[in-house]
PDB file of N, CA and C in Angstrom:
ATOM      1  N   MET P  41      45.354 162.504 196.863  1.00  0.00           N
ATOM      2  CA  MET P  41      46.728 162.984 196.301  1.00  0.00           C
ATOM      3  C   MET P  41      46.915 163.880 194.743  1.00  0.00           C
ATOM      4  N   ASN P  42      47.357 164.683 194.692  1.00  0.00           N
ATOM      5  CA  ASN P  42      47.287 165.454 193.182  1.00  0.00           C
ATOM      6  C   ASN P  42      48.646 164.556 192.392  1.00  0.00           C
ATOM      7  N   HIS P  43      47.854 163.672 191.538  1.00  0.00           N
ATOM      8  CA  HIS P  43      48.508 162.986 190.750  1.00  0.00           C
ATOM      9  C   HIS P  43      49.419 163.573 189.679  1.00  0.00           C
ATOM     10  N   LYS P  44      48.854 164.830 189.103  1.00  0.00           N
ATOM     11  CA  LYS P  44      49.312 165.549 188.124  1.00  0.00           C
ATOM     12  C   LYS P  44      50.504 166.452 189.287  1.00  0.00           C
ATOM     13  N   ALA P  45      50.458 166.869 189.889  1.00  0.00           N
ATOM     14  CA  ALA P  45      51.671 167.479 190.799  1.00  0.00           C
ATOM     15  C   ALA P  45      52.889 166.604 190.630  1.00  0.00           C
ATOM     16  N   ILE P  46      52.465 165.348 190.979  1.00  0.00           N
ATOM     17  CA  ILE P  46      53.666 163.935 191.595  1.00  0.00           C
ATOM     18  C   ILE P  46      54.186 163.843 190.469  1.00  0.00           C
ATOM     19  N   TYR P  47      53.894 163.771 189.156  1.00  0.00           N
ATOM     20  CA  TYR P  47      54.207 163.463 187.946  1.00  0.00           C
ATOM     21  C   TYR P  47      55.053 165.083 187.489  1.00  0.00           C
ATOM     22  N   LYS P  48      54.450 166.011 187.342  1.00  0.00           N
ATOM     23  CA  LYS P  48      55.432 167.382 186.963  1.00  0.00           C
ATOM     24  C   LYS P  48      56.566 167.450 188.150  1.00  0.00           C
ATOM     25  N   LEU P  49      56.715 167.432 189.256  1.00  0.00           N
ATOM     26  CA  LEU P  49      57.715 167.736 190.352  1.00  0.00           C
ATOM     27  C   LEU P  49      58.505 166.729 190.563  1.00  0.00           C
ATOM     28  N   TYR P  50      57.993 165.097 190.211  1.00  0.00           N
ATOM     29  CA  TYR P  50      58.687 164.378 190.038  1.00  0.00           C
ATOM     30  C   TYR P  50      58.753 163.098 188.359  1.00  0.00           C
ATOM     31  N   PRO P  51      59.672 163.880 187.767  1.00  0.00           N
ATOM     32  CA  PRO P  51      59.574 163.165 186.546  1.00  0.00           C
ATOM     33  C   PRO P  51      60.056 161.180 186.470  1.00  0.00           C
ATOM     34  N   GLN P  52      60.592 160.979 187.447  1.00  0.00           N
ATOM     35  CA  GLN P  52      60.979 159.761 187.369  1.00  0.00           C
ATOM     36  C   GLN P  52      60.008 158.934 187.995  1.00  0.00           C
ATOM     37  N   VAL P  53      58.613 159.141 188.393  1.00  0.00           N
ATOM     38  CA  VAL P  53      57.417 158.585 188.780  1.00  0.00           C
ATOM     39  C   VAL P  53      56.876 158.255 187.842  1.00  0.00           C
ATOM     40  N   VAL P  54      56.594 156.813 187.503  1.00  0.00           N
ATOM     41  CA  VAL P  54      55.635 156.076 186.930  1.00  0.00           C
ATOM     42  C   VAL P  54      54.379 155.931 187.320  1.00  0.00           C
ATOM     43  N   THR P  55      54.139 155.632 188.519  1.00  0.00           N
ATOM     44  CA  THR P  55      53.107 155.105 189.441  1.00  0.00           C
ATOM     45  C   THR P  55      53.100 155.517 190.477  1.00  0.00           C
ATOM     46  N   VAL P  56      51.377 155.961 191.125  1.00  0.00           N
ATOM     47  CA  VAL P  56      51.067 156.602 191.961  1.00  0.00           C
ATOM     48  C   VAL P  56      49.615 156.090 192.389  1.00  0.00           C
ATOM     49  N   ASP P  57      49.866 155.540 193.727  1.00  0.00           N
ATOM     50  CA  ASP P  57      49.078 155.241 194.420  1.00  0.00           C
ATOM     51  C   ASP P  57      48.503 155.989 195.717  1.00  0.00           C
ATOM     52  N   ASP P  58      47.418 156.018 195.649  1.00  0.00           N
ATOM     53  CA  ASP P  58      47.111 157.208 196.954  1.00  0.00           C
ATOM     54  C   ASP P  58      47.363 156.468 198.191  1.00  0.00           C
ATOM     55  N   THR P  59      47.426 155.212 198.603  1.00  0.00           N
ATOM     56  CA  THR P  59      47.574 154.769 199.397  1.00  0.00           C
ATOM     57  C   THR P  59      49.391 154.069 199.867  1.00  0.00           C
ATOM     58  N   ALA P  60      49.468 153.595 198.777  1.00  0.00           N
ATOM     59  CA  ALA P  60      51.052 153.213 198.672  1.00  0.00           C
ATOM     60  C   ALA P  60      52.142 153.897 198.682  1.00  0.00           C
ATOM     61  N   GLY P  61      51.738 154.739 197.770  1.00  0.00           N
ATOM     62  CA  GLY P  61      53.051 155.970 197.551  1.00  0.00           C
ATOM     63  C   GLY P  61      53.060 156.185 195.819  1.00  0.00           C
ATOM     64  N   ALA P  62      54.371 156.737 195.577  1.00  0.00           N
ATOM     65  CA  ALA P  62      54.700 157.124 194.142  1.00  0.00           C
ATOM     66  C   ALA P  62      55.933 156.287 193.948  1.00  0.00           C
ATOM     67  N   PHE P  63      56.060 155.687 192.695  1.00  0.00           N
ATOM     68  CA  PHE P  63      57.866 154.948 192.308  1.00  0.00           C
ATOM     69  C   PHE P  63      57.735 154.973 190.707  1.00  0.00           C
ATOM     70  N   ASP P  64      58.915 154.431 191.040  1.00  0.00           N
ATOM     71  CA  ASP P  64      59.679 154.838 189.899  1.00  0.00           C
ATOM     72  C   ASP P  64      59.706 153.676 188.838  1.00  0.00           C
ATOM     73  N   LYS P  65      60.154 153.476 187.610  1.00  0.00           N
ATOM     74  CA  LYS P  65      59.787 152.284 186.777  1.00  0.00           C
ATOM     75  C   LYS P  65      60.435 151.124 186.988  1.00  0.00           C
ATOM     76  N   ASP P  66      61.323 151.076 188.307  1.00  0.00           N
ATOM     77  CA  ASP P  66      61.844 149.795 188.898  1.00  0.00           C
ATOM     78  C   ASP P  66      61.089 149.292 190.289  1.00  0.00           C
ATOM     79  N   GLY P  67      60.267 149.972 190.156  1.00  0.00           N
ATOM     80  CA  GLY P  67      59.266 149.367 191.148  1.00  0.00           C
ATOM     81  C   GLY P  67      59.274 150.361 192.632  1.00  0.00           C
ATOM     82  N   ASN P  68      60.505 151.132 192.453  1.00  0.00           N
ATOM     83  CA  ASN P  68      61.291 151.833 193.501  1.00  0.00           C
ATOM     84  C   ASN P  68      60.673 152.881 194.421  1.00  0.00           C
ATOM     85  N   LYS P  69      60.452 152.888 195.545  1.00  0.00           N
ATOM     86  CA  LYS P  69      59.585 154.078 195.915  1.00  0.00           C
ATOM     87  C   LYS P  69      60.219 155.189 195.960  1.00  0.00           C
ATOM     88  N   VAL P  70      59.654 156.423 195.939  1.00  0.00           N
ATOM     89  CA  VAL P  70      60.305 157.617 195.366  1.00  0.00           C
ATOM     90  C   VAL P  70      59.580 158.576 196.485  1.00  0.00           C
ATOM     91  N   GLU P  71      60.595 159.013 197.298  1.00  0.00           N
ATOM     92  CA  GLU P  71      60.065 160.183 198.464  1.00  0.00           C
ATOM     93  C   GLU P  71      59.638 161.191 198.069  1.00  0.00           C
ATOM     94  N   ILE P  72      58.375 161.818 198.094  1.00  0.00           N
ATOM     95  CA  ILE P  72      57.699 163.005 197.575  1.00  0.00           C
ATOM     96  C   ILE P  72      57.842 164.288 198.609  1.00  0.00           C
ATOM     97  N   ASP P  73      57.379 165.311 198.383  1.00  0.00           N
ATOM     98  CA  ASP P  73      57.420 166.350 199.662  1.00  0.00           C
ATOM     99  C   ASP P  73      56.044 166.667 199.526  1.00  0.00           C
ATOM    100  N   LEU P  74      55.324 166.129 200.200  1.00  0.00           N
ATOM    101  CA  LEU P  74      53.866 166.497 200.116  1.00  0.00           C
ATOM    102  C   LEU P  74      53.425 168.335 200.319  1.00  0.00           C
ATOM    103  N   ALA P  75      54.160 168.958 200.728  1.00  0.00           N
ATOM    104  CA  ALA P  75      54.225 170.493 200.860  1.00  0.00           C
ATOM    105  C   ALA P  75      54.287 170.827 199.687  1.00  0.00           C
ATOM    106  N   ALA P  76      55.317 170.349 198.897  1.00  0.00           N
ATOM    107  CA  ALA P  76      55.672 171.101 197.565  1.00  0.00           C
ATOM    108  C   ALA P  76      54.664 170.645 196.714  1.00  0.00           C
ATOM    109  N   VAL P  77      54.011 169.119 196.798  1.00  0.00           N
ATOM    110  CA  VAL P  77      53.086 168.742 195.789  1.00  0.00           C
ATOM    111  C   VAL P  77      51.800 169.706 195.986  1.00  0.00           C
ATOM    112  N   ASN P  78      51.569 170.055 197.378  1.00  0.00           N
ATOM    113  CA  ASN P  78      50.312 170.713 198.220  1.00  0.00           C
ATOM    114  C   ASN P  78      50.324 172.074 197.258  1.00  0.00           C
ATOM    115  N   ALA P  79      51.430 172.656 197.206  1.00  0.00           N
ATOM    116  CA  ALA P  79      51.677 173.909 196.924  1.00  0.00           C
ATOM    117  C   ALA P  79      51.816 174.135 194.994  1.00  0.00           C
ATOM    118  N   TRP P  80      51.739 172.943 194.224  1.00  0.00           N
ATOM    119  CA  TRP P  80      52.126 173.052 193.053  1.00  0.00           C
ATOM    120  C   TRP P  80      50.591 173.549 192.450  1.00  0.00           C
ATOM    121  N   GLN P  81      51.219 174.757 191.183  1.00  0.00           N
ATOM    122  CA  GLN P  81      49.920 174.546 190.947  1.00  0.00           C
ATOM    123  C   GLN P  81      49.841 174.412 189.436  1.00  0.00           C
ATOM    124  N   ASP P  82      48.940 174.340 188.991  1.00  0.00           N
ATOM    125  CA  ASP P  82      48.432 173.658 187.293  1.00  0.00           C
ATOM    126  C   ASP P  82      48.796 175.124 186.529  1.00  0.00           C
ATOM    127  N   PRO P  83      49.777 174.650 185.599  1.00  0.00           N
ATOM    128  CA  PRO P  83      50.142 176.354 184.909  1.00  0.00           C
ATOM    129  C   PRO P  83      48.960 176.126 183.554  1.00  0.00           C
ATOM    130  N   GLU P  84      48.291 174.976 183.569  1.00  0.00           N
ATOM    131  CA  GLU P  84      47.025 174.980 182.694  1.00  0.00           C
ATOM    132  C   GLU P  84      46.191 175.171 183.358  1.00  0.00           C
ATOM    133  N   ALA P  85      45.716 175.160 184.797  1.00  0.00           N
ATOM    134  CA  ALA P  85      44.475 175.391 185.304  1.00  0.00           C
ATOM    135  C   ALA P  85      43.493 176.184 184.396  1.00  0.00           C
ATOM    136  N   TYR P  86      44.161 177.382 183.828  1.00  0.00           N
ATOM    137  CA  TYR P  86      43.062 178.689 183.290  1.00  0.00           C
ATOM    138  C   TYR P  86      41.850 177.732 182.243  1.00  0.00           C
ATOM    139  N   LYS P  87      42.470 176.650 181.414  1.00  0.00           N
ATOM    140  CA  LYS P  87      41.959 176.030 180.376  1.00  0.00           C
ATOM    141  C   LYS P  87      40.609 175.847 180.838  1.00  0.00           C
ATOM    142  N   TYR P  88      41.009 174.982 182.271  1.00  0.00           N
ATOM    143  CA  TYR P  88      39.529 174.243 182.641  1.00  0.00           C
ATOM    144  C   TYR P  88      38.655 175.307 182.956  1.00  0.00           C
ATOM    145  N   LYS P  89      39.161 176.292 183.534  1.00  0.00           N
ATOM    146  CA  LYS P  89      38.083 177.204 184.061  1.00  0.00           C
ATOM    147  C   LYS P  89      37.309 178.178 182.839  1.00  0.00           C
ATOM    148  N   ARG P  90      38.365 178.318 181.860  1.00  0.00           N
ATOM    149  CA  ARG P  90      37.904 178.656 180.530  1.00  0.00           C
ATOM    150  C   ARG P  90      36.452 178.424 180.096  1.00  0.00           C
ATOM    151  N   ALA P  91      36.987 176.678 180.127  1.00  0.00           N
ATOM    152  CA  ALA P  91      36.096 175.529 178.939  1.00  0.00           C
ATOM    153  C   ALA P  91      34.690 175.816 180.036  1.00  0.00           C
ATOM    154  N   ALA P  92      34.821 175.498 181.176  1.00  0.00           N
ATOM    155  CA  ALA P  92      33.643 175.524 182.041  1.00  0.00           C
ATOM    156  C   ALA P  92      32.690 177.027 181.879  1.00  0.00           C
ATOM    157  N   GLU P  93      33.300 178.363 181.295  1.00  0.00           N
ATOM    158  CA  GLU P  93      32.694 179.229 181.473  1.00  0.00           C
ATOM    159  C   GLU P  93      32.256 180.023 179.808  1.00  0.00           C
ATOM    160  N   TYR P  94      33.035 179.379 178.826  1.00  0.00           N
ATOM    161  CA  TYR P  94      32.667 179.683 177.826  1.00  0.00           C
ATOM    162  C   TYR P  94      30.894 179.590 177.142  1.00  0.00           C
ATOM    163  N   PRO P  95      30.663 180.323 176.830  1.00  0.00           N
ATOM    164  CA  PRO P  95      29.434 180.206 176.511  1.00  0.00           C
ATOM    165  C   PRO P  95      29.126 179.312 175.539  1.00  0.00           C
ATOM    166  N   PRO P  96      28.215 178.368 175.285  1.00  0.00           N
ATOM    167  CA  PRO P  96      27.595 177.574 174.120  1.00  0.00           C
ATOM    168  C   PRO P  96      28.189 177.974 172.589  1.00  0.00           C
ATOM    169  N   VAL P  97      29.058 176.796 171.700  1.00  0.00           N
ATOM    170  CA  VAL P  97      29.374 177.692 170.653  1.00  0.00           C
ATOM    171  C   VAL P  97      28.359 177.808 169.612  1.00  0.00           C
ATOM    172  N   THR P  98      26.910 176.980 169.986  1.00  0.00           N
ATOM    173  CA  THR P  98      26.172 177.159 169.051  1.00  0.00           C
ATOM    174  C   THR P  98      25.445 178.383 169.285  1.00  0.00           C
ATOM    175  N   ASP P  99      25.390 179.322 170.217  1.00  0.00           N
ATOM    176  CA  ASP P  99      25.462 180.782 170.052  1.00  0.00           C
ATOM    177  C   ASP P  99      25.765 181.157 168.821  1.00  0.00           C
ATOM    178  N   TRP P 100      27.234 180.986 168.879  1.00  0.00           N
ATOM    179  CA  TRP P 100      27.703 181.717 167.652  1.00  0.00           C
ATOM    180  C   TRP P 100      27.376 181.347 166.538  1.00  0.00           C
ATOM    181  N   LEU P 101      26.946 179.680 166.340  1.00  0.00           N
ATOM    182  CA  LEU P 101      26.613 179.471 165.405  1.00  0.00           C
ATOM    183  C   LEU P 101      25.392 179.723 164.608  1.00  0.00           C
ATOM    184  N   ASP P 102      24.346 179.987 165.755  1.00  0.00           N
ATOM    185  CA  ASP P 102      23.067 180.525 165.280  1.00  0.00           C
ATOM    186  C   ASP P 102      23.198 181.857 164.789  1.00  0.00           C
ATOM    187  N   GLY P 103      23.997 182.834 165.198  1.00  0.00           N
ATOM    188  CA  GLY P 103      23.890 184.348 164.836  1.00  0.00           C
ATOM    189  C   GLY P 103      24.412 184.395 163.611  1.00  0.00           C
ATOM    190  N   MET P 104      25.609 183.048 163.154  1.00  0.00           N
ATOM    191  CA  MET P 104      26.316 183.126 161.515  1.00  0.00           C
ATOM    192  C   MET P 104      24.930 182.816 160.970  1.00  0.00           C
ATOM    193  N   VAL P 105      24.191 182.122 161.530  1.00  0.00           N
ATOM    194  CA  VAL P 105      23.236 181.296 160.046  1.00  0.00           C
ATOM    195  C   VAL P 105      22.120 182.158 160.269  1.00  0.00           C
ATOM    196  N   LYS P 106      21.817 182.930 161.248  1.00  0.00           N
ATOM    197  CA  LYS P 106      20.439 184.101 161.010  1.00  0.00           C
ATOM    198  C   LYS P 106      21.061 185.265 160.364  1.00  0.00           C
ATOM    199  N   GLY P 107      22.550 185.671 160.275  1.00  0.00           N
ATOM    200  CA  GLY P 107      23.040 187.133 160.024  1.00  0.00           C
ATOM    201  C   GLY P 107      23.123 187.985 160.953  1.00  0.00           C
ATOM    202  N   ASP P 108      23.203 187.394 162.249  1.00  0.00           N
ATOM    203  CA  ASP P 108      22.571 188.351 163.321  1.00  0.00           C
ATOM    204  C   ASP P 108      23.586 189.037 163.838  1.00  0.00           C
ATOM    205  N   GLN P 109      24.228 190.016 163.543  1.00  0.00           N
ATOM    206  CA  GLN P 109      25.550 190.586 163.921  1.00  0.00           C
ATOM    207  C   GLN P 109      25.771 190.623 165.517  1.00  0.00           C
ATOM    208  N   ALA P 110      24.554 191.290 165.637  1.00  0.00           N
ATOM    209  CA  ALA P 110      24.435 191.667 167.244  1.00  0.00           C
ATOM    210  C   ALA P 110      24.957 190.208 168.014  1.00  0.00           C
ATOM    211  N   GLN P 111      24.086 189.320 167.622  1.00  0.00           N
ATOM    212  CA  GLN P 111      24.441 188.214 168.292  1.00  0.00           C
ATOM    213  C   GLN P 111      25.914 187.718 167.958  1.00  0.00           C
ATOM    214  N   ILE P 112      26.423 187.525 166.893  1.00  0.00           N
ATOM    215  CA  ILE P 112      28.046 187.380 167.379  1.00  0.00           C
ATOM    216  C   ILE P 112      28.783 188.262 167.950  1.00  0.00           C
ATOM    217  N   ASP P 113      28.699 189.387 167.853  1.00  0.00           N
ATOM    218  CA  ASP P 113      29.459 190.318 168.692  1.00  0.00           C
ATOM    219  C   ASP P 113      29.188 189.897 170.479  1.00  0.00           C
ATOM    220  N   LYS P 114      28.218 189.401 170.835  1.00  0.00           N
ATOM    221  CA  LYS P 114      28.023 189.254 172.031  1.00  0.00           C
ATOM    222  C   LYS P 114      28.384 187.926 172.608  1.00  0.00           C
ATOM    223  N   TYR P 115      28.626 186.953 171.532  1.00  0.00           N
ATOM    224  CA  TYR P 115      29.173 185.891 171.816  1.00  0.00           C
ATOM    225  C   TYR P 115      30.421 186.056 171.504  1.00  0.00           C
ATOM    226  N   ILE P 116      31.047 187.507 170.976  1.00  0.00           N
ATOM    227  CA  ILE P 116      32.632 187.401 171.239  1.00  0.00           C
ATOM    228  C   ILE P 116      33.208 188.252 172.246  1.00  0.00           C
ATOM    229  N   ALA P 117      32.198 188.960 172.552  1.00  0.00           N
ATOM    230  CA  ALA P 117      32.486 189.746 173.607  1.00  0.00           C
ATOM    231  C   ALA P 117      32.449 188.714 175.365  1.00  0.00           C
ATOM    232  N   ASP P 118      31.593 187.805 175.572  1.00  0.00           N
ATOM    233  CA  ASP P 118      31.335 186.959 176.625  1.00  0.00           C
ATOM    234  C   ASP P 118      32.785 186.140 176.035  1.00  0.00           C
ATOM    235  N   CYS P 119      33.185 185.537 175.394  1.00  0.00           N
ATOM    236  CA  CYS P 119      34.313 184.741 175.195  1.00  0.00           C
ATOM    237  C   CYS P 119      35.229 185.743 175.824  1.00  0.00           C
ATOM    238  N   LEU P 120      35.575 187.017 175.282  1.00  0.00           N
ATOM    239  CA  LEU P 120      36.897 188.077 175.869  1.00  0.00           C
ATOM    240  C   LEU P 120      36.804 188.159 177.501  1.00  0.00           C
ATOM    241  N   ALA P 121      35.144 188.225 177.757  1.00  0.00           N
ATOM    242  CA  ALA P 121      35.192 188.555 179.057  1.00  0.00           C
ATOM    243  C   ALA P 121      35.897 187.334 180.222  1.00  0.00           C
ATOM    244  N   VAL P 122      35.290 185.865 179.337  1.00  0.00           N
ATOM    245  CA  VAL P 122      35.984 184.691 180.118  1.00  0.00           C
ATOM    246  C   VAL P 122      37.774 185.108 180.186  1.00  0.00           C
ATOM    247  N   LYS P 123      38.239 185.071 179.273  1.00  0.00           N
ATOM    248  CA  LYS P 123      39.407 185.312 178.707  1.00  0.00           C
ATOM    249  C   LYS P 123      40.008 186.269 179.817  1.00  0.00           C
ATOM    250  N   GLN P 124      39.626 187.359 180.334  1.00  0.00           N
ATOM    251  CA  GLN P 124      40.103 188.287 180.933  1.00  0.00           C
ATOM    252  C   GLN P 124      40.026 187.887 182.374  1.00  0.00           C
ATOM    253  N   ARG P 125      38.652 187.096 182.977  1.00  0.00           N
ATOM    254  CA  ARG P 125      38.821 186.641 184.031  1.00  0.00           C
ATOM    255  C   ARG P 125      39.698 185.606 184.540  1.00  0.00           C
ATOM    256  N   PHE P 126      39.958 184.823 183.631  1.00  0.00           N
ATOM    257  CA  PHE P 126      41.162 183.553 183.657  1.00  0.00           C
ATOM    258  C   PHE P 126      42.135 183.460 182.440  1.00  0.00           C
ATOM    259  N   PRO P 127      43.132 184.617 182.635  1.00  0.00           N
ATOM    260  CA  PRO P 127      44.479 184.744 181.912  1.00  0.00           C
ATOM    261  C   PRO P 127      45.093 183.457 182.179  1.00  0.00           C
ATOM    262  N   LYS P 128      46.305 183.200 180.916  1.00  0.00           N
ATOM    263  CA  LYS P 128      46.304 182.380 180.530  1.00  0.00           C
ATOM    264  C   LYS P 128      47.923 182.530 181.924  1.00  0.00           C
ATOM    265  N   GLY P 129      48.429 181.118 182.533  1.00  0.00           N
ATOM    266  CA  GLY P 129      49.394 181.172 183.463  1.00  0.00           C
ATOM    267  C   GLY P 129      48.734 181.180 184.997  1.00  0.00           C
ATOM    268  N   VAL P 130      47.716 181.768 185.129  1.00  0.00           N
ATOM    269  CA  VAL P 130      47.450 182.275 186.370  1.00  0.00           C
ATOM    270  C   VAL P 130      46.375 181.371 186.475  1.00  0.00           C
ATOM    271  N   ALA P 131      46.762 180.492 188.436  1.00  0.00           N
ATOM    272  CA  ALA P 131      45.672 179.544 188.461  1.00  0.00           C
ATOM    273  C   ALA P 131      44.626 179.738 189.262  1.00  0.00           C
TER     274      ALA P 131
END
């Protein structure tokens, strides 16, 4: 069950249990539409995808310390390529 989707789609929900369901602050069960939950796309998913693909920052730092502009430029180009592959707001 996609807990993040449930919390975003049903702001009154404070607890989600995969077997028991979703509940509000008073312990009342909140009926959820599983189709809507499954269809929900995280608008911040691009952040996680980018983080997994970015080159290590140590590559940039090494280039800075050595004064290697080609290495720094490559690091920047690699980061920009990741941003292009995973644009903001696209899941």
